[in-house]
PDB file of C-alpha atoms and ligand atoms in Angstrom:
ATOM      1  CA  MET V  29     111.027  80.309 113.681  1.00 97.00           C
ATOM      2  CA  ARG V  30     110.413  83.359 113.706  1.00 98.00           C
ATOM      3  CA  VAL V  31     108.233  85.296 111.082  1.00 98.00           C
ATOM      4  CA  LEU V  32     107.064  89.673 110.752  1.00 98.00           C
ATOM      5  CA  VAL V  33     104.495  89.753 108.900  1.00 98.00           C
ATOM      6  CA  LEU V  34     104.012  93.168 107.503  1.00 98.00           C
ATOM      7  CA  GLY V  35     100.506  94.120 107.512  1.00 97.00           C
ATOM      8  CA  GLY V  36      97.393  95.982 106.909  1.00 94.00           C
ATOM      9  CA  THR V  37      95.609  93.516 104.671  1.00 92.00           C
ATOM     10  CA  THR V  38      92.499  91.305 104.881  1.00 89.00           C
ATOM     11  CA  GLU V  39      95.186  88.251 103.516  1.00 93.00           C
ATOM     12  CA  ALA V  40      97.463  89.429 105.830  1.00 96.00           C
ATOM     13  CA  THR V  41      94.786  88.629 108.414  1.00 95.00           C
ATOM     14  CA  ARG V  42      93.769  85.056 106.718  1.00 95.00           C
ATOM     15  CA  LEU V  43      97.446  84.078 106.671  1.00 98.00           C
ATOM     16  CA  ALA V  44      97.721  85.171 111.156  1.00 98.00           C
ATOM     17  CA  ARG V  45      95.009  82.340 111.089  1.00 98.00           C
ATOM     18  CA  LEU V  46      97.042  80.153 109.982  1.00 98.00           C
ATOM     19  CA  LEU V  47     100.576  80.613 112.010  1.00 98.00           C
ATOM     20  CA  ALA V  48      98.136  81.052 115.316  1.00 98.00           C
ATOM     21  CA  ALA V  49      97.758  77.537 114.247  1.00 98.00           C
ATOM     22  CA  ARG V  50     100.694  76.837 113.938  1.00 97.00           C
ATOM     23  CA  PRO V  51     103.141  76.326 117.229  1.00 97.00           C
ATOM     24  CA  ASP V  52     106.460  75.625 115.782  1.00 97.00           C
ATOM     25  CA  ILE V  53     106.004  79.417 114.014  1.00 98.00           C
ATOM     26  CA  ASP V  54     106.502  82.464 115.793  1.00 98.00           C
ATOM     27  CA  ALA V  55     105.016  85.377 114.118  1.00 98.00           C
ATOM     28  CA  THR V  56     104.555  89.324 115.365  1.00 98.00           C
ATOM     29  CA  MET V  57     102.350  91.213 112.493  1.00 98.00           C
ATOM     30  CA  SER V  58     102.790  94.730 112.330  1.00 98.00           C
ATOM     31  CA  LEU V  59     100.818  97.404 111.296  1.00 97.00           C
ATOM     32  CA  ALA V  60     101.616 100.746 110.228  1.00 97.00           C
ATOM     33  CA  GLY V  61      98.331 102.207 112.909  1.00 94.00           C
ATOM     34  CA  ARG V  62      96.916 104.200 109.545  1.00 89.00           C
ATOM     35  CA  THR V  63      93.535 102.553 110.882  1.00 85.00           C
ATOM     36  CA  ALA V  64      92.166 103.543 114.242  1.00 84.00           C
ATOM     37  CA  GLU V  65      90.241 100.023 115.052  1.00 86.00           C
ATOM     38  CA  PRO V  66      92.112  97.754 112.670  1.00 88.00           C
ATOM     39  CA  ALA V  67      91.075  93.819 112.370  1.00 85.00           C
ATOM     40  CA  PRO V  68      91.764  92.279 115.440  1.00 89.00           C
ATOM     41  CA  GLN V  69      94.565  89.881 114.771  1.00 94.00           C
ATOM     42  CA  PRO V  70      95.286  86.085 115.771  1.00 96.00           C
ATOM     43  CA  ILE V  71      98.966  86.543 116.572  1.00 98.00           C
ATOM     44  CA  PRO V  72     100.993  89.332 118.702  1.00 98.00           C
ATOM     45  CA  THR V  73     100.590  92.561 117.351  1.00 97.00           C
ATOM     46  CA  ARG V  74     103.429  95.968 116.979  1.00 97.00           C
ATOM     47  CA  VAL V  75     102.088  99.008 115.736  1.00 97.00           C
ATOM     48  CA  GLY V  76     103.890 101.792 114.046  1.00 97.00           C
ATOM     49  CA  GLY V  77     106.824 102.562 111.064  1.00 98.00           C
ATOM     50  CA  PHE V  78     110.078 101.302 111.924  1.00 98.00           C
ATOM     51  CA  GLY V  79     112.085 104.310 111.139  1.00 98.00           C
ATOM     52  CA  GLY V  80     112.819 103.135 106.977  1.00 98.00           C
ATOM     53  CA  VAL V  81     115.327 100.679 105.809  1.00 98.00           C
ATOM     54  CA  ASP V  82     117.876 101.128 108.552  1.00 98.00           C
ATOM     55  CA  GLY V  83     115.215 100.793 111.363  1.00 98.00           C
ATOM     56  CA  LEU V  84     114.124  98.122 110.207  1.00 98.00           C
ATOM     57  CA  ALA V  85     117.175  95.835 109.728  1.00 98.00           C
ATOM     58  CA  VAL V  86     117.654  96.660 113.890  1.00 98.00           C
ATOM     59  CA  PHE V  87     114.006  95.620 115.099  1.00 98.00           C
ATOM     60  CA  LEU V  88     115.213  92.675 112.807  1.00 98.00           C
ATOM     61  CA  ALA V  89     118.006  91.392 113.876  1.00 98.00           C
ATOM     62  CA  ASP V  90     116.748  92.342 117.588  1.00 98.00           C
ATOM     63  CA  THR V  91     114.133  90.172 117.929  1.00 98.00           C
ATOM     64  CA  ARG V  92     115.492  87.531 115.793  1.00 98.00           C
ATOM     65  CA  THR V  93     113.284  87.579 113.011  1.00 98.00           C
ATOM     66  CA  ASP V  94     113.897  84.136 110.348  1.00 98.00           C
ATOM     67  CA  ALA V  95     112.238  85.536 107.854  1.00 98.00           C
ATOM     68  CA  ILE V  96     110.128  88.130 106.822  1.00 98.00           C
ATOM     69  CA  VAL V  97     106.720  88.499 105.115  1.00 98.00           C
ATOM     70  CA  ASP V  98     105.586  91.805 102.657  1.00 98.00           C
ATOM     71  CA  ALA V  99     101.387  91.311 102.955  1.00 98.00           C
ATOM     72  CA  THR V 100     101.115  95.047 102.887  1.00 97.00           C
ATOM     73  CA  HIS V 101      98.397  96.862 100.121  1.00 95.00           C
ATOM     74  CA  PRO V 102      99.356  96.586  97.183  1.00 95.00           C
ATOM     75  CA  PHE V 103      99.270 100.630  97.100  1.00 95.00           C
ATOM     76  CA  ALA V 104     101.394 100.598 100.275  1.00 95.00           C
ATOM     77  CA  ALA V 105     104.264 102.149  97.380  1.00 89.00           C
ATOM     78  CA  ARG V 106     107.053 102.278 100.551  1.00 97.00           C
ATOM     79  CA  MET V 107     106.987  99.415 102.549  1.00 98.00           C
ATOM     80  CA  GLY V 108     107.844  96.016 100.783  1.00 97.00           C
ATOM     81  CA  PHE V 109     111.243  98.128  98.979  1.00 98.00           C
ATOM     82  CA  ASN V 110     111.756  98.595 102.955  1.00 98.00           C
ATOM     83  CA  ALA V 111     111.306  95.018 103.313  1.00 98.00           C
ATOM     84  CA  ALA V 112     113.648  93.966 100.130  1.00 98.00           C
ATOM     85  CA  GLN V 113     116.307  96.222 101.301  1.00 98.00           C
ATOM     86  CA  ALA V 114     116.734  94.687 104.829  1.00 98.00           C
ATOM     87  CA  ALA V 115     116.400  91.429 103.865  1.00 98.00           C
ATOM     88  CA  GLU V 116     118.755  91.477 101.517  1.00 98.00           C
ATOM     89  CA  ARG V 117     120.696  93.742 103.994  1.00 98.00           C
ATOM     90  CA  LEU V 118     120.223  90.507 106.884  1.00 98.00           C
ATOM     91  CA  GLY V 119     120.565  87.745 104.580  1.00 98.00           C
ATOM     92  CA  LEU V 120     116.570  86.661 104.780  1.00 98.00           C
ATOM     93  CA  PRO V 121     114.274  85.552 103.173  1.00 98.00           C
ATOM     94  CA  ILE V 122     111.268  87.401 101.787  1.00 98.00           C
ATOM     95  CA  VAL V 123     108.096  86.623 100.517  1.00 98.00           C
ATOM     96  CA  ALA V 124     104.504  89.067  99.422  1.00 98.00           C
ATOM     97  CA  LEU V 125     100.755  88.276  99.364  1.00 98.00           C
ATOM     98  CA  SER V 126      99.193  90.364  97.262  1.00 95.00           C
ATOM     99  CA  ARG V 127      96.358  89.550  95.371  1.00 93.00           C
ATOM    100  CA  PRO V 128      95.954  89.555  91.961  1.00 95.00           C
ATOM    101  CA  ALA V 129      94.921  92.771  90.009  1.00 96.00           C
ATOM    102  CA  TRP V 130      91.495  93.103  89.011  1.00 98.00           C
ATOM    103  CA  THR V 131      91.226  92.538  85.376  1.00 97.00           C
ATOM    104  CA  ALA V 132      88.382  93.749  82.764  1.00 97.00           C
ATOM    105  CA  GLY V 133      86.121  91.780  80.891  1.00 96.00           C
ATOM    106  CA  PRO V 134      83.272  91.680  78.697  1.00 96.00           C
ATOM    107  CA  GLY V 135      80.952  95.081  79.222  1.00 97.00           C
ATOM    108  CA  ASP V 136      83.507  96.800  81.672  1.00 98.00           C
ATOM    109  CA  ARG V 137      84.203 100.266  80.358  1.00 98.00           C
ATOM    110  CA  TRP V 138      87.428 100.661  82.207  1.00 98.00           C
ATOM    111  CA  THR V 139      90.054 103.774  81.723  1.00 98.00           C
ATOM    112  CA  GLU V 140      93.158 102.853  83.303  1.00 98.00           C
ATOM    113  CA  VAL V 141      94.861 105.796  84.511  1.00 98.00           C
ATOM    114  CA  ALA V 142      99.166 106.021  86.374  1.00 97.00           C
ATOM    115  CA  ASP V 143      97.944 107.577  89.919  1.00 97.00           C
ATOM    116  CA  LEU V 144      95.348 109.660  92.086  1.00 98.00           C
ATOM    117  CA  ALA V 145      96.302 112.935  90.076  1.00 98.00           C
ATOM    118  CA  ALA V 146      94.461 111.337  86.937  1.00 98.00           C
ATOM    119  CA  ALA V 147      92.373 109.638  87.846  1.00 98.00           C
ATOM    120  CA  ALA V 148      91.228 113.223  89.047  1.00 98.00           C
ATOM    121  CA  GLU V 149      91.888 114.462  85.946  1.00 98.00           C
ATOM    122  CA  ALA V 150      89.939 111.919  83.722  1.00 98.00           C
ATOM    123  CA  ILE V 151      86.470 112.409  85.453  1.00 98.00           C
ATOM    124  CA  GLY V 152      86.497 115.482  83.408  1.00 98.00           C
ATOM    125  CA  GLU V 153      85.401 119.185  83.520  1.00 98.00           C
ATOM    126  CA  THR V 154      81.421 118.591  83.220  1.00 98.00           C
ATOM    127  CA  PRO V 155      80.721 117.889  86.843  1.00 98.00           C
ATOM    128  CA  ARG V 156      79.252 114.162  87.467  1.00 98.00           C
ATOM    129  CA  ARG V 157      78.172 112.193  90.401  1.00 98.00           C
ATOM    130  CA  VAL V 158      80.931 110.275  91.354  1.00 98.00           C
ATOM    131  CA  LEU V 159      81.317 106.557  93.442  1.00 98.00           C
ATOM    132  CA  LEU V 160      84.515 107.568  94.926  1.00 98.00           C
ATOM    133  CA  THR V 161      86.824 104.858  96.616  1.00 98.00           C
ATOM    134  CA  VAL V 162      90.386 105.456  96.757  1.00 98.00           C
ATOM    135  CA  GLY V 163      91.282 105.060 101.079  1.00 95.00           C
ATOM    136  CA  ARG V 164      91.113 108.082 103.440  1.00 95.00           C
ATOM    137  CA  LEU V 165      94.592 109.293 102.293  1.00 93.00           C
ATOM    138  CA  GLY V 166      94.488 109.332  98.971  1.00 96.00           C
ATOM    139  CA  LEU V 167      91.035 112.114  98.665  1.00 98.00           C
ATOM    140  CA  PRO V 168      93.078 115.201  98.487  1.00 97.00           C
ATOM    141  CA  ALA V 169      93.859 114.460  95.030  1.00 98.00           C
ATOM    142  CA  PHE V 170      89.964 115.372  94.069  1.00 98.00           C
ATOM    143  CA  GLN V 171      90.708 118.911  95.738  1.00 98.00           C
ATOM    144  CA  ALA V 172      91.995 119.712  92.031  1.00 98.00           C
ATOM    145  CA  ALA V 173      88.529 118.727  90.571  1.00 98.00           C
ATOM    146  CA  PRO V 174      85.891 120.078  93.121  1.00 98.00           C
ATOM    147  CA  GLN V 175      82.568 120.788  90.097  1.00 98.00           C
ATOM    148  CA  HIS V 176      81.786 117.319  90.370  1.00 98.00           C
ATOM    149  CA  ALA V 177      79.643 115.857  93.529  1.00 98.00           C
ATOM    150  CA  TYR V 178      81.348 113.064  95.588  1.00 98.00           C
ATOM    151  CA  LEU V 179      80.174 110.045  97.349  1.00 98.00           C
ATOM    152  CA  ILE V 180      83.040 109.026  99.155  1.00 98.00           C
ATOM    153  CA  ARG V 181      83.413 105.764 101.042  1.00 98.00           C
ATOM    154  CA  THR V 182      86.114 105.204 103.582  1.00 96.00           C
ATOM    155  CA  ILE V 183      86.664 103.405 106.919  1.00 93.00           C
ATOM    156  CA  ASP V 184      87.947 106.067 108.751  1.00 93.00           C
ATOM    157  CA  PRO V 185      86.515 109.719 108.389  1.00 95.00           C
ATOM    158  CA  PRO V 186      88.744 111.344 106.629  1.00 96.00           C
ATOM    159  CA  GLU V 187      90.614 114.681 107.789  1.00 93.00           C
ATOM    160  CA  GLY V 188      90.709 118.185 106.952  1.00 92.00           C
ATOM    161  CA  LEU V 189      89.012 117.884 102.744  1.00 94.00           C
ATOM    162  CA  ALA V 190      88.487 120.904 100.961  1.00 95.00           C
ATOM    163  CA  LEU V 191      85.616 119.830  98.826  1.00 97.00           C
ATOM    164  CA  PRO V 192      82.694 121.803  98.284  1.00 97.00           C
ATOM    165  CA  ASP V 193      79.781 118.741  97.121  1.00 98.00           C
ATOM    166  CA  ALA V 194      80.986 115.576  98.941  1.00 98.00           C
ATOM    167  CA  ARG V 195      79.243 113.137 101.578  1.00 98.00           C
ATOM    168  CA  ILE V 196      80.882 110.291 103.631  1.00 97.00           C
ATOM    169  CA  ILE V 197      79.523 106.875 104.122  1.00 97.00           C
ATOM    170  CA  LEU V 198      81.961 105.203 106.657  1.00 97.00           C
ATOM    171  CA  ASP V 199      82.406 101.700 105.801  1.00 95.00           C
ATOM    172  CA  ARG V 200      84.629  98.399 105.250  1.00 90.00           C
ATOM    173  CA  PRO V 201      85.030  95.981 103.387  1.00 90.00           C
ATOM    174  CA  PRO V 202      83.346  93.014 102.526  1.00 91.00           C
ATOM    175  CA  PHE V 203      81.311  94.533 100.086  1.00 96.00           C
ATOM    176  CA  ASP V 204      78.695  92.411  97.640  1.00 96.00           C
ATOM    177  CA  ALA V 205      77.705  93.671  94.259  1.00 98.00           C
ATOM    178  CA  ASP V 206      74.133  93.325  94.339  1.00 98.00           C
ATOM    179  CA  ALA V 207      74.154  96.501  97.575  1.00 98.00           C
ATOM    180  CA  GLU V 208      76.948  97.723  95.740  1.00 98.00           C
ATOM    181  CA  ALA V 209      74.486  98.173  92.623  1.00 98.00           C
ATOM    182  CA  ALA V 210      71.608  99.831  94.798  1.00 98.00           C
ATOM    183  CA  LEU V 211      73.980 102.218  96.494  1.00 98.00           C
ATOM    184  CA  MET V 212      74.791 102.968  92.791  1.00 98.00           C
ATOM    185  CA  ARG V 213      71.356 103.754  92.121  1.00 98.00           C
ATOM    186  CA  ALA V 214      69.936 104.775  94.948  1.00 98.00           C
ATOM    187  CA  GLU V 215      72.354 107.752  94.523  1.00 98.00           C
ATOM    188  CA  ARG V 216      72.148 108.195  90.725  1.00 98.00           C
ATOM    189  CA  ILE V 217      76.334 108.025  90.309  1.00 98.00           C
ATOM    190  CA  ASP V 218      77.899 108.259  86.787  1.00 98.00           C
ATOM    191  CA  VAL V 219      81.097 106.948  87.211  1.00 98.00           C
ATOM    192  CA  LEU V 220      83.181 104.473  90.061  1.00 98.00           C
ATOM    193  CA  VAL V 221      87.066 106.319  90.603  1.00 98.00           C
ATOM    194  CA  THR V 222      89.627 103.333  91.947  1.00 98.00           C
ATOM    195  CA  LYS V 223      92.148 101.856  92.837  1.00 98.00           C
ATOM    196  CA  ASN V 224      93.509  99.048  91.694  1.00 98.00           C
ATOM    197  CA  SER V 225      93.543  96.751  94.415  1.00 95.00           C
ATOM    198  CA  GLY V 226      92.369  93.537  93.526  1.00 95.00           C
ATOM    199  CA  GLY V 227      90.692  90.472  95.437  1.00 90.00           C
ATOM    200  CA  SER V 228      87.577  89.803  96.362  1.00 89.00           C
ATOM    201  CA  ALA V 229      86.411  91.922  98.921  1.00 89.00           C
ATOM    202  CA  THR V 230      86.223  95.257  97.023  1.00 94.00           C
ATOM    203  CA  ALA V 231      85.073  93.874  93.694  1.00 96.00           C
ATOM    204  CA  GLY V 232      81.914  93.915  94.221  1.00 98.00           C
ATOM    205  CA  LYS V 233      81.631  97.841  92.799  1.00 98.00           C
ATOM    206  CA  LEU V 234      83.390  96.488  89.739  1.00 98.00           C
ATOM    207  CA  ALA V 235      80.574  94.171  89.128  1.00 98.00           C
ATOM    208  CA  ALA V 236      78.024  96.843  89.688  1.00 98.00           C
ATOM    209  CA  ALA V 237      79.350  99.097  87.646  1.00 98.00           C
ATOM    210  CA  CYS V 238      79.436  96.503  84.587  1.00 98.00           C
ATOM    211  CA  SER V 239      75.776  95.371  85.075  1.00 98.00           C
ATOM    212  CA  LEU V 240      74.368  99.197  85.200  1.00 98.00           C
ATOM    213  CA  GLY V 241      76.805 100.352  82.195  1.00 98.00           C
ATOM    214  CA  LEU V 242      78.909 102.792  84.504  1.00 98.00           C
ATOM    215  CA  PRO V 243      82.304 103.634  83.607  1.00 98.00           C
ATOM    216  CA  VAL V 244      85.016 103.030  85.990  1.00 98.00           C
ATOM    217  CA  ILE V 245      88.278 105.122  86.700  1.00 98.00           C
ATOM    218  CA  LEU V 246      90.799 103.202  88.047  1.00 98.00           C
ATOM    219  CA  VAL V 247      94.260 103.777  89.152  1.00 98.00           C
ATOM    220  CA  ARG V 248      96.985 101.769  87.980  1.00 98.00           C
ATOM    221  CA  ARG V 249      99.221  99.871  91.023  1.00 97.00           C
ATOM    222  CA  PRO V 250     102.566 101.337  91.797  1.00 96.00           C
ATOM    223  CA  PRO V 251     106.032  99.342  91.017  1.00 95.00           C
ATOM    224  CA  ARG V 252     106.421  96.282  93.469  1.00 94.00           C
ATOM    225  CA  PRO V 253     110.088  95.500  94.162  1.00 96.00           C
ATOM    226  CA  ASP V 254     111.516  91.820  92.886  1.00 96.00           C
ATOM    227  CA  VAL V 255     110.545  89.044  95.220  1.00 98.00           C
ATOM    228  CA  ALA V 256     108.643  85.880  95.898  1.00 98.00           C
ATOM    229  CA  THR V 257     105.454  86.818  95.032  1.00 97.00           C
ATOM    230  CA  VAL V 258     102.042  84.391  95.962  1.00 98.00           C
ATOM    231  CA  HIS V 259      98.895  85.258  96.122  1.00 96.00           C
ATOM    232  CA  GLU V 260      97.234  82.672  98.394  1.00 96.00           C
ATOM    233  CA  PRO V 261      98.106  82.832 102.709  1.00 97.00           C
ATOM    234  CA  GLU V 262      98.517  78.702 102.270  1.00 97.00           C
ATOM    235  CA  ALA V 263     101.735  78.709  99.736  1.00 98.00           C
ATOM    236  CA  VAL V 264     102.635  81.173 102.095  1.00 98.00           C
ATOM    237  CA  LEU V 265     103.699  78.532 105.028  1.00 98.00           C
ATOM    238  CA  ALA V 266     105.146  76.165 102.185  1.00 98.00           C
ATOM    239  CA  PHE V 267     107.723  79.377 101.634  1.00 98.00           C
ATOM    240  CA  LEU V 268     108.313  79.105 105.184  1.00 98.00           C
ATOM    241  CA  ASP V 269     108.602  75.426 105.593  1.00 98.00           C
ATOM    242  CA  ALA V 270     111.386  75.546 102.929  1.00 98.00           C
ATOM    243  CA  HIS V 271     112.831  78.549 104.078  1.00 97.00           C
ATOM    244  CA  ARG V 272     113.363  77.451 107.729  1.00 95.00           C
ATOM    245  CA  PRO V 273     116.513  78.282 109.191  1.00 91.00           C
ATOM    246  CA  SER V 274     118.848  75.472 110.263  1.00 82.00           C
ATOM    247  CA  PRO V 275     119.540  74.811 113.900  1.00 74.00           C
ATOM    248  CA  ALA V 276     123.261  75.028 113.296  1.00 65.00           C
ATOM    249  CA  LEU V 277     122.506  78.665 112.119  1.00 60.00           C
ATOM    250  CA  ARG V 278     120.333  79.643 114.554  1.00 57.00           C
ATOM    251  CA  GLY V 279     123.059  79.036 117.089  1.00 50.00           C
ATOM    252  CA  VAL V 280     121.089  76.667 119.217  1.00 47.00           C
TER     253      VAL V 280
HETATM  254  P1  NAP B 327     103.442 102.638 102.159  1.00 58.92           P
HETATM  255  O1  NAP B 327     103.592 104.096 101.826  1.00 58.92           O
HETATM  256  O2  NAP B 327     104.257 101.458 102.244  1.00 58.92           O
HETATM  257  O3  NAP B 327     104.477 102.787 103.980  1.00 58.92           O
HETATM  258  C1  NAP B 327     104.572 104.468 104.847  1.00 58.92           C
HETATM  259  C2  NAP B 327     105.809 103.897 105.503  1.00 58.92           C
HETATM  260  O4  NAP B 327     105.090 103.556 106.617  1.00 58.92           O
HETATM  261  C3  NAP B 327     106.821 103.288 105.062  1.00 58.92           C
HETATM  262  O5  NAP B 327     107.392 103.696 105.402  1.00 58.92           O
HETATM  263  C4  NAP B 327     106.697 102.080 107.323  1.00 58.92           C
HETATM  264  O6  NAP B 327     106.869 103.611 108.214  1.00 58.92           O
HETATM  265  C5  NAP B 327     105.451 102.429 107.545  1.00 58.92           C
HETATM  266  N1  NAP B 327     104.723 100.910 106.883  1.00 58.92           N
HETATM  267  C6  NAP B 327     103.455 100.993 105.897  1.00 58.92           C
HETATM  268  N2  NAP B 327     103.190  99.881 106.602  1.00 58.92           N
HETATM  269  C7  NAP B 327     103.217  99.190 107.765  1.00 58.92           C
HETATM  270  C8  NAP B 327     103.302  97.935 108.535  1.00 58.92           C
HETATM  271  N3  NAP B 327     102.767  97.452 107.662  1.00 58.92           N
HETATM  272  N4  NAP B 327     104.312  98.106 109.124  1.00 58.92           N
HETATM  273  C9  NAP B 327     104.908  99.030 110.028  1.00 58.92           C
HETATM  274  N5  NAP B 327     104.790 100.142 109.412  1.00 58.92           N
HETATM  275  C10 NAP B 327     104.517 100.309 108.287  1.00 58.92           C
HETATM  276  O7  NAP B 327     102.414 102.356 103.288  1.00 58.92           O
HETATM  277  P2  NAP B 327     100.775 103.281 103.559  1.00 58.92           P
HETATM  278  O8  NAP B 327     100.034 103.290 102.218  1.00 58.92           O
HETATM  279  O9  NAP B 327     101.339 104.252 104.038  1.00 58.92           O
HETATM  280  O10 NAP B 327      99.617 102.366 103.588  1.00 58.92           O
HETATM  281  C11 NAP B 327     100.383 102.003 105.409  1.00 58.92           C
HETATM  282  C12 NAP B 327      99.611 100.309 105.411  1.00 58.92           C
HETATM  283  O11 NAP B 327      97.939 100.606 105.003  1.00 58.92           O
HETATM  284  C13 NAP B 327     100.426  99.339 105.066  1.00 58.92           C
HETATM  285  O12 NAP B 327     100.312  98.349 106.761  1.00 58.92           O
HETATM  286  C14 NAP B 327      99.236  99.403 103.995  1.00 58.92           C
HETATM  287  O13 NAP B 327      98.838  97.599 104.229  1.00 58.92           O
HETATM  288  C15 NAP B 327      97.709  99.327 104.920  1.00 58.92           C
HETATM  289  N6  NAP B 327      97.062  99.635 103.831  1.00 58.92           N
HETATM  290  C16 NAP B 327      96.641 100.546 102.979  1.00 58.92           C
HETATM  291  C17 NAP B 327      96.151 100.741 101.313  1.00 58.92           C
HETATM  292  C18 NAP B 327      96.973 101.774 100.376  1.00 58.92           C
HETATM  293  O14 NAP B 327      95.704 102.215 100.048  1.00 58.92           O
HETATM  294  N7  NAP B 327      97.964 102.239 100.486  1.00 58.92           N
HETATM  295  C19 NAP B 327      94.982 100.204 101.450  1.00 58.92           C
HETATM  296  C20 NAP B 327      94.578  99.561 102.569  1.00 58.92           C
HETATM  297  C21 NAP B 327      96.038  99.166 103.884  1.00 58.92           C
HETATM  298  P3  NAP B 327     108.447 103.484 108.450  1.00 58.92           P
HETATM  299  O15 NAP B 327     109.688 103.234 106.866  1.00 58.92           O
HETATM  300  O16 NAP B 327     108.813 104.588 109.618  1.00 58.92           O
HETATM  301  O17 NAP B 327     109.040 102.104 108.757  1.00 58.92           O
END
């Protein structure tokens, strides 16, 4: 069975480890190519866009792919829709592997906003010390609020960012809550601005903000296509086993 995994997330890499142990599944990982040094993958990997829905459909047909796993990030707004459309066109099964969104608990001081522009506005007029973890490509939205002092954490260095008071920390998840709280204290952070990515690898900053009584501005997730969705890599294997093509259909 040939499977295309649309990746770029911790969950996709975890799934790849399970798939690598299944000789009956011939899986390929697809990465957009945004990260200079992506996490090593235990299955064959291809890098770069497909050229929209049409390009993806051609790729799927050429590679005789039997099923698609959309394990892209919850904030990857386009790829999941392209995959859903291509799957429908070719009649292929598709499953999304997505971490549940974070939900506020007791003591959390969250302001949820629709997008990055709204997040920049929600910091307010008064200059504040902001810990900003929205990903490198989301940073330009904060140029509309240059009065704040930003501590920005990204995996790769941002390019061409025009903010008068910004410092960059390069690091990649996982981040633990104690270290996050120590960082917020040392940097005298007033507010955390982040996206509702979900998952445990980056949840430490929310626990830290809660323990320090700091407000959080949290960007809500964009809409996702209406496809079967699971939260654990093991459930993807169950989906694939249930959607295995019959030999007759594959002409073998
Ligand atoms: P996006 O807006 O959904 O995708 C934009 C375009 O990038 C797609 O139309 C597609 O190009 C290409 N693309 C996206 N994911 C791809 C994949 N896995 N394999 C091949 N091509 C892909 O996505 P994005 O927000 O730019 O994110 C790009 C990648 O970074 C995703 O794989 C995602 O999982 C990962 N990521 C994103 C975020 C985030 O906050 N957005 C955070 C962490 C990781 P074509 O139309 O040419 O096929």
